[in-house]
Short mmCIF file of C-alpha atoms in Angstrom, two decimals:
data_model
loop_
_atom_site.label_atom_id
_atom_site.label_comp_id
_atom_site.label_asym_id
_atom_site.label_seq_id
_atom_site.Cartn_x
_atom_site.Cartn_y
_atom_site.Cartn_z
CA MET Q 1 -5.23 0.61 -1.46
CA THR Q 2 -3.33 0.37 1.78
CA THR Q 3 0.26 1.42 2.14
CA PHE Q 4 2.30 0.66 5.21
CA TYR Q 5 4.81 3.01 6.84
CA SER Q 6 7.51 2.01 9.28
CA GLY Q 7 6.79 3.10 12.81
CA ALA Q 8 3.06 3.15 12.16
CA ALA Q 9 0.73 1.45 14.64
CA ILE Q 10 -1.42 -0.04 11.88
CA ALA Q 11 -0.14 -3.56 12.52
CA THR Q 12 -1.10 -3.25 16.19
CA HIS Q 13 -4.69 -2.43 15.30
CA THR Q 14 -5.13 -4.84 12.39
CA ARG Q 15 -8.23 -7.00 12.62
CA GLY Q 16 -8.00 -10.61 11.65
CA THR Q 17 -6.13 -13.74 12.48
CA ASP Q 18 -2.66 -13.89 13.97
CA ALA Q 19 -1.35 -14.62 10.48
CA VAL Q 20 -2.93 -11.43 9.12
CA ARG Q 21 -1.41 -9.38 11.96
CA ARG Q 22 2.01 -10.94 11.33
CA GLN Q 23 1.73 -10.07 7.62
CA ALA Q 24 0.77 -6.49 8.46
CA GLN Q 25 3.72 -6.21 10.84
CA ALA Q 26 6.07 -7.64 8.18
CA LEU Q 27 4.90 -4.95 5.73
CA VAL Q 28 5.42 -2.21 8.33
CA ASP Q 29 8.88 -3.53 9.21
CA ARG Q 30 9.96 -3.62 5.55
CA SER Q 31 8.70 -0.14 4.66
CA PRO Q 32 11.39 2.38 3.69
CA LEU Q 33 9.07 5.32 4.46
CA SER Q 34 8.32 6.35 8.04
CA ALA Q 35 4.90 7.54 9.19
CA ASP Q 36 6.42 10.98 9.88
CA ASP Q 37 7.82 11.17 6.32
CA ALA Q 38 4.44 10.18 4.90
CA ALA Q 39 2.65 12.80 7.00
CA GLY Q 40 5.12 15.47 5.89
CA ARG Q 41 4.65 14.58 2.23
CA LEU Q 42 0.87 14.63 2.58
CA LEU Q 43 0.90 18.02 4.29
CA THR Q 44 3.14 19.39 1.53
CA SER Q 45 0.72 18.06 -1.09
CA PHE Q 46 -2.22 19.63 0.70
CA ALA Q 47 -0.39 22.95 0.94
CA LYS Q 48 0.10 22.81 -2.84
CA ARG Q 49 -3.64 22.12 -3.16
CA ARG Q 50 -3.12 18.77 -4.89
CA PHE Q 51 -6.22 16.66 -5.16
CA TYR Q 52 -4.40 13.30 -4.95
CA ALA Q 53 -1.48 12.49 -2.69
CA VAL Q 54 -0.36 8.89 -3.10
CA TYR Q 55 2.96 7.80 -1.56
CA PRO Q 56 5.39 6.08 -1.91
CA GLY Q 57 6.19 5.69 -5.60
CA GLN Q 58 5.07 2.05 -5.80
CA ALA Q 59 1.67 2.94 -4.39
CA HIS Q 60 1.38 5.80 -6.88
CA LEU Q 61 2.20 3.43 -9.74
CA LEU Q 62 -0.49 0.96 -8.62
CA TRP Q 63 -2.98 3.80 -8.16
CA ALA Q 64 -2.30 5.13 -11.68
CA PHE Q 65 -2.56 1.62 -13.16
CA LYS Q 66 -5.89 1.02 -11.41
CA ARG Q 67 -7.20 4.44 -12.45
CA HIS Q 68 -6.27 4.19 -16.13
CA ALA Q 69 -6.79 0.48 -16.78
CA PRO Q 70 -9.30 -0.80 -14.20
CA GLU Q 71 -10.31 -3.95 -16.09
CA LEU Q 72 -6.71 -4.99 -16.66
CA TYR Q 73 -5.93 -4.20 -13.03
CA ARG Q 74 -8.77 -6.46 -11.85
CA ARG Q 75 -7.42 -9.33 -13.96
CA LEU Q 76 -3.70 -8.99 -13.27
CA VAL Q 77 -3.37 -7.77 -9.70
CA PRO Q 78 -5.13 -10.53 -7.69
CA PRO Q 79 -2.57 -13.20 -8.74
CA VAL Q 80 0.24 -10.82 -7.79
CA PHE Q 81 -1.31 -10.20 -4.36
CA ASP Q 82 -1.78 -13.96 -3.89
CA TYR Q 83 1.92 -14.44 -4.64
CA LEU Q 84 2.90 -11.70 -2.17
CA ASP Q 85 0.56 -13.16 0.43
CA ARG Q 86 2.28 -16.54 0.12
CA ARG Q 87 5.70 -14.88 0.43
CA LEU Q 88 4.71 -12.96 3.54
CA SER Q 89 3.13 -16.07 5.09
CA LYS Q 90 6.51 -17.83 4.99
CA ARG Q 91 8.09 -15.20 7.26
#
């Protein structure tokens, strides 16, 4: 699962068509969490010896859903991602 952080260079290095790069950049631009914030949270989790560190909260929710109900996740999530893909393509 990929999560985007504002200020991250991930959109610059995204492989794919121009449309895919534009979508990646749109996700980075809309992110409320900076790459520095994400790194700080991950380092804090590592210092506390946590096995999983999934940020932000929406990513953690998706991760937990996928972990505890993988079959339901596989049926429900693709249509949601298709919807989000169409929304991002309009920008």
